[in-house]
Coordinates of C-alpha atoms and ligand atoms in Angstrom, one line a residue:
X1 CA 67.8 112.1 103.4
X2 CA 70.5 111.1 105.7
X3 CA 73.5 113.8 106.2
X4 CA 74.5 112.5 109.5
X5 CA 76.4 109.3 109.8
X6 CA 75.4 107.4 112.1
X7 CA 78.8 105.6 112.7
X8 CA 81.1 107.3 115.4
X9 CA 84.5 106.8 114.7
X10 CA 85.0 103.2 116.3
X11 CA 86.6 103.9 119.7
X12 CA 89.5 102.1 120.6
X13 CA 89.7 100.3 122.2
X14 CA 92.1 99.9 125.6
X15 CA 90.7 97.8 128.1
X16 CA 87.5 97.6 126.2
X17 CA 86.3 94.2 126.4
X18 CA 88.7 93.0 128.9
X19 CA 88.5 92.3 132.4
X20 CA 85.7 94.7 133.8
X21 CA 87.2 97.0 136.8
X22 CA 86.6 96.9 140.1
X23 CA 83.0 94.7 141.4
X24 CA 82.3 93.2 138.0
X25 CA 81.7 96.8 136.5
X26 CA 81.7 97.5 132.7
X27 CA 81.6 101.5 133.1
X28 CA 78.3 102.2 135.6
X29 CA 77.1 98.7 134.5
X30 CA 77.6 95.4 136.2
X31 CA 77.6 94.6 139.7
X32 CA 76.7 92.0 141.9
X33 CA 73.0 92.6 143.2
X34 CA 72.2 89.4 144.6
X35 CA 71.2 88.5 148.4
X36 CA 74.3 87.7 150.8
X37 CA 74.6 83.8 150.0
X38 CA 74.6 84.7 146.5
X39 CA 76.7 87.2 146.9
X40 CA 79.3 84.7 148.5
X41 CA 78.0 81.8 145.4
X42 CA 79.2 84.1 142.7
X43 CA 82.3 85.3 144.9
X44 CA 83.8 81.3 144.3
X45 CA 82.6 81.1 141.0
X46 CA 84.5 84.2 140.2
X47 CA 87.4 82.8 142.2
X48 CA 87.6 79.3 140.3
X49 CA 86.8 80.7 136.8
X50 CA 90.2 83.0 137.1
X51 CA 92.1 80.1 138.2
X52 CA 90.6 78.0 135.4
X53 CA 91.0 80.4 132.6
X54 CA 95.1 81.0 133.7
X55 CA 94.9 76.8 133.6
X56 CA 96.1 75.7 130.2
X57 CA 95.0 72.1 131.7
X58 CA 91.8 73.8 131.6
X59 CA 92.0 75.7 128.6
X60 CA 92.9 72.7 126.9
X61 CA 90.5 70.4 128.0
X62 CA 87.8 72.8 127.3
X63 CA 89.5 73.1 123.9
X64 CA 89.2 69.9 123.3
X65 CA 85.6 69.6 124.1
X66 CA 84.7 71.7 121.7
X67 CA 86.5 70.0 118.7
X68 CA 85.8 66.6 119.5
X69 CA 81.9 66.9 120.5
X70 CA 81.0 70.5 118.9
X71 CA 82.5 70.6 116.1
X72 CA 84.8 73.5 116.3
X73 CA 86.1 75.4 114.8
X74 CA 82.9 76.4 112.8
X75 CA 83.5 77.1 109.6
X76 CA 83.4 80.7 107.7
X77 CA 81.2 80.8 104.7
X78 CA 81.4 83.0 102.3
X79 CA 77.5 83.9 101.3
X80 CA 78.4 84.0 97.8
X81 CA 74.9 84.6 95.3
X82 CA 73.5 86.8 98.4
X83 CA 76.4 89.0 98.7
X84 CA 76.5 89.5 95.0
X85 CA 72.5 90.6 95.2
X86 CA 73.6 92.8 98.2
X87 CA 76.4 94.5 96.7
X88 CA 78.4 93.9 99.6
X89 CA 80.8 90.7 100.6
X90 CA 79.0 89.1 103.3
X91 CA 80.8 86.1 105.3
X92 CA 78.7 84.1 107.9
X93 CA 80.2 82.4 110.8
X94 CA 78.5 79.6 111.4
X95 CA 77.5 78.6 114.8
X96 CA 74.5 76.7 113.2
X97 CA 76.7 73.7 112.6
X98 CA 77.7 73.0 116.5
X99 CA 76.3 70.3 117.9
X100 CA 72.9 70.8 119.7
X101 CA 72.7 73.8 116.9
X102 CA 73.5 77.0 118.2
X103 CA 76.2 79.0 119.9
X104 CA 75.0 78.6 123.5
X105 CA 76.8 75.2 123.8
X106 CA 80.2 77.2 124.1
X107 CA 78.7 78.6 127.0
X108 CA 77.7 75.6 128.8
X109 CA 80.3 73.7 127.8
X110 CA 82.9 76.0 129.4
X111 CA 80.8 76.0 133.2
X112 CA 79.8 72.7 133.2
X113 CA 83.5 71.4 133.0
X114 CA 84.3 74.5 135.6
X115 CA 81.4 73.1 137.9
X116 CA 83.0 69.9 137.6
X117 CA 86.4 71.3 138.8
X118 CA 84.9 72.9 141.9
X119 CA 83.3 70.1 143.0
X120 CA 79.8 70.3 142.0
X121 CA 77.3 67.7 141.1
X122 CA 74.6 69.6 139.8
X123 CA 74.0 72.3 137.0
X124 CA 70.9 74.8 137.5
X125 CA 69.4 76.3 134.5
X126 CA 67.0 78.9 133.4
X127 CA 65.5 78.2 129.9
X128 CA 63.0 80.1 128.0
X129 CA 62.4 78.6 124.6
X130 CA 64.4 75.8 125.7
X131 CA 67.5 76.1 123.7
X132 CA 69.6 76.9 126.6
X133 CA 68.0 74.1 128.7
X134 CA 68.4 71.6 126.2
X135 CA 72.6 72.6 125.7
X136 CA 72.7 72.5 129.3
X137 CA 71.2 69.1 129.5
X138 CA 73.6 68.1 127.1
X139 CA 76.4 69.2 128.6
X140 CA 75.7 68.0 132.3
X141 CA 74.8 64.5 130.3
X142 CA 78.4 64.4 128.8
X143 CA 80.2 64.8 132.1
X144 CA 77.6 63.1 134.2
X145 CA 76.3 66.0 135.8
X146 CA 72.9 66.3 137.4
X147 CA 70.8 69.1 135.8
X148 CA 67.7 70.7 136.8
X149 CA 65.9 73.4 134.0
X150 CA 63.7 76.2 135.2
X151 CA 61.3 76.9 132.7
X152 CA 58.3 79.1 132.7
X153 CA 54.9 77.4 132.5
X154 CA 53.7 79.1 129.3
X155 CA 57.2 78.3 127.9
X156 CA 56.8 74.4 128.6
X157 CA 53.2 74.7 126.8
X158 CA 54.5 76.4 123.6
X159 CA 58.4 74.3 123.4
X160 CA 57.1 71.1 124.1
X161 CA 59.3 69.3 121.6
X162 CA 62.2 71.2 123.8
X163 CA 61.0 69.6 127.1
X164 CA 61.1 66.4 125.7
X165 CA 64.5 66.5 124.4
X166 CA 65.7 68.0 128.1
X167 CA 63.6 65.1 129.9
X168 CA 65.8 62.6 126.8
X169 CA 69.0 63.7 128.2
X170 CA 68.2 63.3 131.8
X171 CA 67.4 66.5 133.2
X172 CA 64.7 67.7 135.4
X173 CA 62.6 70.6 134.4
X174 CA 60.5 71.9 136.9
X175 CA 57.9 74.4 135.6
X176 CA 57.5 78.1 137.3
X177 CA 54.0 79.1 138.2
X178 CA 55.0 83.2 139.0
X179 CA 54.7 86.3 136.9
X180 CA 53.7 86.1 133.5
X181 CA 55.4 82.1 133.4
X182 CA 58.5 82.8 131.3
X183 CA 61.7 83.4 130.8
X184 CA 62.3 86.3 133.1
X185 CA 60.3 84.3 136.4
X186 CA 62.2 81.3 135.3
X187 CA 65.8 83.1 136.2
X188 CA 64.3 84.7 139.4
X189 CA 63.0 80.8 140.2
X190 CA 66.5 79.4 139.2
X191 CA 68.3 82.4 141.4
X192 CA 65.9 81.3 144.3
X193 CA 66.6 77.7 144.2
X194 CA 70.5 78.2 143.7
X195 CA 70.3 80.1 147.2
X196 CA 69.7 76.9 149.0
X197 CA 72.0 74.5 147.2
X198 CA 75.6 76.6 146.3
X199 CA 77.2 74.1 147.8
X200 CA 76.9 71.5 145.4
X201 CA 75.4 72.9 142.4
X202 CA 76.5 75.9 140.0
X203 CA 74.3 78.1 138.2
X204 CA 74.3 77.6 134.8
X205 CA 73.3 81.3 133.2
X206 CA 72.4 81.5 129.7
X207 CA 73.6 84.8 128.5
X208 CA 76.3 87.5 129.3
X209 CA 73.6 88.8 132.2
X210 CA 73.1 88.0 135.9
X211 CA 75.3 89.0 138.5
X212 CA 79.6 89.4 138.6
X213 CA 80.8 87.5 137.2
X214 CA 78.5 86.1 134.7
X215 CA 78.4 88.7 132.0
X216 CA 82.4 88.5 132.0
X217 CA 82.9 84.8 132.2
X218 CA 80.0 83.7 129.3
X219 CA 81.6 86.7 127.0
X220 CA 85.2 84.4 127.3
X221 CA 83.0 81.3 127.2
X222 CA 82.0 83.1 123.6
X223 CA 85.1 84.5 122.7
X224 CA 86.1 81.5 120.5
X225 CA 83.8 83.1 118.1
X226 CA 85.1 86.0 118.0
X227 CA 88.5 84.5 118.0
X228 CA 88.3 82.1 115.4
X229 CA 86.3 83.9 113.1
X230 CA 89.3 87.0 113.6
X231 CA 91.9 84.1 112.3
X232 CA 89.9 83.2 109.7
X233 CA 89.0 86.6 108.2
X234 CA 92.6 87.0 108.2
X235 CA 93.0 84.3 106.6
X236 CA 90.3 84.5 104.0
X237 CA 89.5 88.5 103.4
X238 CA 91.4 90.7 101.0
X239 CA 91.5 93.5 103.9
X240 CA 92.2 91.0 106.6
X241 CA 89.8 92.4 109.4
X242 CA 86.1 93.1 107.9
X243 CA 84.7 96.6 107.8
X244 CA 81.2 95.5 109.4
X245 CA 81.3 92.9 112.6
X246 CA 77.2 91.9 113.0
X247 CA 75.1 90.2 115.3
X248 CA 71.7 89.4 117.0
X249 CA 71.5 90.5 120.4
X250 CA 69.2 88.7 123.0
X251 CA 71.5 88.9 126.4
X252 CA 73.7 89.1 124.2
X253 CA 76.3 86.4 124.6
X254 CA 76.9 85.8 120.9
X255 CA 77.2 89.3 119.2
X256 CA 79.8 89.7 122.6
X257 CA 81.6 86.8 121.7
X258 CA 81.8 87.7 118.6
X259 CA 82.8 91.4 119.0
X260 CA 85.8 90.3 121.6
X261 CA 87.8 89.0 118.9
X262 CA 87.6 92.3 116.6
X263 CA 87.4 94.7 119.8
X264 CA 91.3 95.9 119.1
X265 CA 90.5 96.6 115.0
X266 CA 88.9 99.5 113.5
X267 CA 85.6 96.8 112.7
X268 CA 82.5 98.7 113.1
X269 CA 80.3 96.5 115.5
X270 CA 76.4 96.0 115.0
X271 CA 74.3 94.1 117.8
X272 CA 70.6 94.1 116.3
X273 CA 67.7 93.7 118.8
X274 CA 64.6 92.9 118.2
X275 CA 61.9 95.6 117.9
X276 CA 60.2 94.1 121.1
X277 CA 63.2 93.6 122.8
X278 CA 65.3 96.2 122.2
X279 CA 67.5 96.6 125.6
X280 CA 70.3 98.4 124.3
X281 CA 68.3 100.5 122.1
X282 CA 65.6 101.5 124.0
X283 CA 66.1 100.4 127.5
X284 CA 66.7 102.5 130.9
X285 CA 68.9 102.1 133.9
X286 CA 67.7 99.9 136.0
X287 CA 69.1 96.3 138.4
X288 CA 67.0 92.9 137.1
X289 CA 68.8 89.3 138.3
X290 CA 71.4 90.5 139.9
X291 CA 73.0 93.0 137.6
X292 CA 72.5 96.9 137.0
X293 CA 72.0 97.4 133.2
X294 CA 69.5 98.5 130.3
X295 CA 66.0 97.1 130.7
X296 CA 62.8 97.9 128.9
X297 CA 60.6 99.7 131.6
X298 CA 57.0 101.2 132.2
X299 CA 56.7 105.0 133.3
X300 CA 56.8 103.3 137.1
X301 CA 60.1 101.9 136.4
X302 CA 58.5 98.4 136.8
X303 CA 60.1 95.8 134.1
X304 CA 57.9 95.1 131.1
X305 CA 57.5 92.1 129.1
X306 CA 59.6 91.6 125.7
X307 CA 57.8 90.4 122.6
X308 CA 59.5 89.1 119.5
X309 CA 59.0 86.2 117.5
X310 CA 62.4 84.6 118.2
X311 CA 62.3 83.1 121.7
X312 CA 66.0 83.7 121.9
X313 CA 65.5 87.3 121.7
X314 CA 63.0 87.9 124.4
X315 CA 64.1 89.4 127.0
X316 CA 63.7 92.8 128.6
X317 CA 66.9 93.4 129.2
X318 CA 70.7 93.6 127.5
X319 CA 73.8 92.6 128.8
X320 CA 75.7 95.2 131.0
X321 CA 78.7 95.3 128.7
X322 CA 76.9 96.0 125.9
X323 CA 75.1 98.6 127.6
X324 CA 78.7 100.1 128.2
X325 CA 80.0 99.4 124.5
X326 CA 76.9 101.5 123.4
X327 CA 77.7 104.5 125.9
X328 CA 81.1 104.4 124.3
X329 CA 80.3 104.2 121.5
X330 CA 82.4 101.4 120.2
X331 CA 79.0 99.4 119.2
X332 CA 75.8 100.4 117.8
X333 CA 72.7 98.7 118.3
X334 CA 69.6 98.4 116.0
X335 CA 66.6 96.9 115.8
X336 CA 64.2 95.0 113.1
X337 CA 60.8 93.5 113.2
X338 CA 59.4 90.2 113.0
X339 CA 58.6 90.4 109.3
X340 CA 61.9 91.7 108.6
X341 CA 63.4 88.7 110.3
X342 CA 60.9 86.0 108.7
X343 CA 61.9 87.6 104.8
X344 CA 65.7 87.8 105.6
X345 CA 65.4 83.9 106.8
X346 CA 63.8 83.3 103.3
X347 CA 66.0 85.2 101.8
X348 CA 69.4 83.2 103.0
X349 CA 67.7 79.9 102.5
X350 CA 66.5 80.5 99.0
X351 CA 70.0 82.0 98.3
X352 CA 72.3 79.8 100.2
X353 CA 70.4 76.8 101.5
X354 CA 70.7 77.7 105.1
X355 CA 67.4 78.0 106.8
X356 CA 68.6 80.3 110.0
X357 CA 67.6 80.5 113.3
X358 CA 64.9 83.2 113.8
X359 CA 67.2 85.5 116.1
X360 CA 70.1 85.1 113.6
X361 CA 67.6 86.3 110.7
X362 CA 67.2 89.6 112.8
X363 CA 70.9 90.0 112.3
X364 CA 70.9 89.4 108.7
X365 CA 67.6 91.4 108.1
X366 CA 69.5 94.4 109.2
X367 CA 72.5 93.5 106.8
X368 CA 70.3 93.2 104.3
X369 CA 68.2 96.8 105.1
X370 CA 71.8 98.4 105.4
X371 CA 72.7 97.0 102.3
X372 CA 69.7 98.7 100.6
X373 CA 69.9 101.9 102.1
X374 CA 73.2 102.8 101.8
X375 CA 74.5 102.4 105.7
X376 CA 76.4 100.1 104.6
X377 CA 78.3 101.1 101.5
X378 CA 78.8 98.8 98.1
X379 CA 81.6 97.1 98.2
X380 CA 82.0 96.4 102.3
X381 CA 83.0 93.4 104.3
X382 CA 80.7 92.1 106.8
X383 CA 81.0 88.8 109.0
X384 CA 77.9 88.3 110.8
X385 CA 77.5 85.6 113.2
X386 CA 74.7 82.8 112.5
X387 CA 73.9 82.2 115.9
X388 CA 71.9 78.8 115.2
X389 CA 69.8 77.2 112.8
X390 CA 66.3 77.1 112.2
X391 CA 65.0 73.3 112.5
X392 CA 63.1 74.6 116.1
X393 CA 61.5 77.4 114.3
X394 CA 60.3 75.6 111.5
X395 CA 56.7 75.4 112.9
X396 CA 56.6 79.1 113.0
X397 CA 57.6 79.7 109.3
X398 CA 55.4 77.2 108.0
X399 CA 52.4 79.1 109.9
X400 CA 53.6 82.5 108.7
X401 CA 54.6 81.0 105.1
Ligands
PLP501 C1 69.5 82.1 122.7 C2 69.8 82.5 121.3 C3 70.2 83.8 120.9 C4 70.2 84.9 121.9 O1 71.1 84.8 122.9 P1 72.4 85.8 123.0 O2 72.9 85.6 124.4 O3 72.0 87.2 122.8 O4 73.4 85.3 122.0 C5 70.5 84.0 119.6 N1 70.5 83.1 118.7 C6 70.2 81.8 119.0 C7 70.1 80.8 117.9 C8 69.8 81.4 120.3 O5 69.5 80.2 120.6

C-alpha cells in the first residue's frame, strides 16, 4: 500500500524553464564542454539564435513554415472510448500528424532556417534510428541546404528503410565504425567532423542535449507544443489547464516542449523513460557531448549502453534541464518496459485508431498503469504528447504481435 504521495507539491515556477543563467546552466547542469573551436562554434550559434528569436521576421517566417509544410498547429484529440475505460479524461496532442511524422521536425525546422540566416550551407546531423536524420534531410531539402547524417553502423544495418529515405532527399550519410556503432559514437563522430567545418556548416542536434546552447534553443524550437497545446486546453477543458502534463522522454526534447507551455500552472509534469534508458531516473552526474548531466553509468563511471525497444528512447543520457526540473522537483520522471509500451500501443490503436510511435506508447503505458493504480486519481485531466506515429515501427509489432 501506498501512504506516501509521490507528487511534491509542483514548484513554481519563476525562472523555471526560461533562459538558463550564467554558461548555459540549468541549476549544476548544462555547460559547454566542448574543445576550443567548439567552444567558439556554439558561442555564434548562441549569438545568432538570440538575435533570431527577438526577430519577429524570424519568428514569423519560422511560423510560417510550420503551417504551410508541417501542418501546424496539430490538433488536440480528445481520446474519447479510452478515457472512458481509464476513468480519467485523457487528451492527446498530436505531433503524429506533422509532416515527416514526429515532433523532431519543429526542431530542425527552426536551425535549419537559423543556419541559413548565418550563412551556412550545410547541416550536420547525428541520427540513431534515423528519424532525426530523415527530418533533417527534409529540412536542408526544403531550403536547399546541403546535409550530411552520422549514423552508427549497426544503426544503418537495422533502419535501412531510413537510409534510403535520407539518401531520397539528398543527404549524405556517412556510417561510424567506433564504439558499439550507434547513436551515442554517431554524435561524438558528428561533434568531430563539425570541428573542421564551423565555418560553413551548423550542427544540427537532435534533442535538448549537447553543449550551450543546444538544450535551451531545441526546448524553444519545441515550445510550440507546449504552447499550442496550453491554448487549446484552455480552449477545450472544463478546468482550462489539465491536472497531469505527460510525456516520453529520450533527450527529451518533446516532454520539454511540451512542459514549457504549462511550466507557470499548477500541471503536474510526467517525463517517462524507458526502463533501459532511464536518465533522469536512474542516471549519475557525469559530462557526455558536451554537456554535464544525468547519464546511466558503470561502477567506473564509464557510460553504458541504453536498451529499449523504441530507437527514439535510447540513449544513456537525459537532457540537463530535465535533470534540473527533477532536482526541483517541478517534474517527475518514470519509467516502463518494452511490454508495457507494446500493450499501451495496442491499446490506443484498438481504442482510437491511432497506431503510435513506440516511444510515445511508453508515455501512454504509464497513463494507463497510473490510471489503474490509483496515481492518477478518477476523474483527472491529462494531455500527453504523441510524439509520432508508428508506420517505422510496424515491423517490430508485427514480430512481437
Ligand atoms: C526521437 C523521438 C523521441 C525521443 O526524443 P525526445 O528528444 O526525447 O523527444 C520520442 N518520440 C519520437 C516519435 C521520436 O522520433
Amino acid at each position: 500500500m501506498r501512504n506516501v504521495s509521490p507528487w511534491r507539491e509542483p514548484v513554481p515556477l519563476d525562472g523555471t524553464m526560461g533562459e538558463p543563467r550564467a554558461r548555459g546552466r540549468f541549476g549544476e547542469y548544462g555547460g559547454r564542454y566542448a574543445p576550443e573551436s567548439l567552444v567558439e562554434a556554439c558561442r555564434e550559434v548562441d549569438e545568432a539564435f538570440r538575435d533570431a528569436w527577438t526577430d519577429p521576421g524570424f519568428r514569423g517566417a519560422l511560423a510560417r513554415l510550420l503551417a504551410v509544410h508541417v501542418g501546424r498547429p496539430t490538433p488536440l484529440t480528445p481520446a474519447r472510448r479510452l478515457s472512458e475505460s481509464l476513468g480519467v479524461q485523457l487528451y492527446l496532442k498530436r505531433e503524429d500528424l506533422t509532416h515527416t511524422g514526429s515532433h523532431k521536425i519543429n526542431n530542425v525546422l527552426g536551425q535549419a532556417l537559423l543556419a541559413t540566416r548565418m550563412g551556412r550551407r550545410r547541416l550536420i546531423a547525428e541520427t540513431g534510428a534515423g528519424q532525426h536524420g530523415v527530418a533533417t534531410a527534409t529540412a536542408a531539402a526544403l531550403l536547399g541546404l546541403e546535409a550530411t547524417v552520422f549514423m552508427g553502423e549497426r544503426d544503418i544495418e537495422r533502419q535501412a528503410l531510413n537510409v534510403f529515405r535520407m539518401r531520397m532527399l539528398g543527404a549524405e550519410v556517412v556510417p561510424v565504425t567506433s564504439g558499439s556503432r550507434t547513436l551515442k559514437d554517431a554524435t561524438s563522430e558528428a561533434m568531430r567532423h563539425w570541428v573542421g567545418a564551423t565555418g560553413d556548416s551548423h550542427y544540427c542536434i537532435g534533442s535538448v542535449v549537447g553543449p550551450d546552447p543546444y538544450p535551451w534553443m531545441v526546448r524553444e524550437f519545441q515550445r510550440v507544443i507546449g504552447d499550442e497545446a496550453r491554448a487549446q486546453c484552455a480552449a477545450e477543458l472544463r478546468t482550462g489547464v489539465p491536472d497531469h502534463v505527460v510525456a516520453c522522454v529520450g533527450g527529451g526534447s518533446n516532454a520539454a516542449g511540451t512542459f514549457a507551455g504549462f511550466a507557470d500552472t499548477p500541471a503536474r509534469l510526467v517525463g517517462v523513460e524507458a526502463e533501459g534508458g532511464a536518465g533522469a531516473a536512474r542516471g549519475r552526474l557525469g559530462v557526455l557531448h558536451g554537456c554535464r548531466s544525468l547519464f546511466l553509468q558503470d561502477d567506473d563511471g564509464q557510460i553504458t549502453e541504453a536498451h529499449s525497444i523504441a530507437a527514439g528512447l535510447d540513449y544513456p543520457g537525459v537532457g540537463p534541464e530535465h535533470a534540473h526540473l527533477r532536482d526541483l522537483g517541478r517534474a517527475r520522471y518514470v519509467t516502463v518496459t518494452d511490454d508495457e509500451a507494446v500493450a499501451a500501443a495496442v491499446r490506443l490503436a484498438r481504442t482510437e485508431g491511432i497506431v503510435p510511435a513506440l516511444e510515445s506508447a511508453h508515455a501512454l503505458a504509464w497513463v494507463i498503469r497510473a490510471a489503474g493504480d490509483g496515481d492518477l486519481p478518477a476523474g483527472t485531466t491529462v494531455l500527453m504528447t504523441l510524439s509520432g506515429r508508428g508506420d517505422k515501427d510496424v515491423s517490430t509489432y508485427k514480430e512481437l504481435l
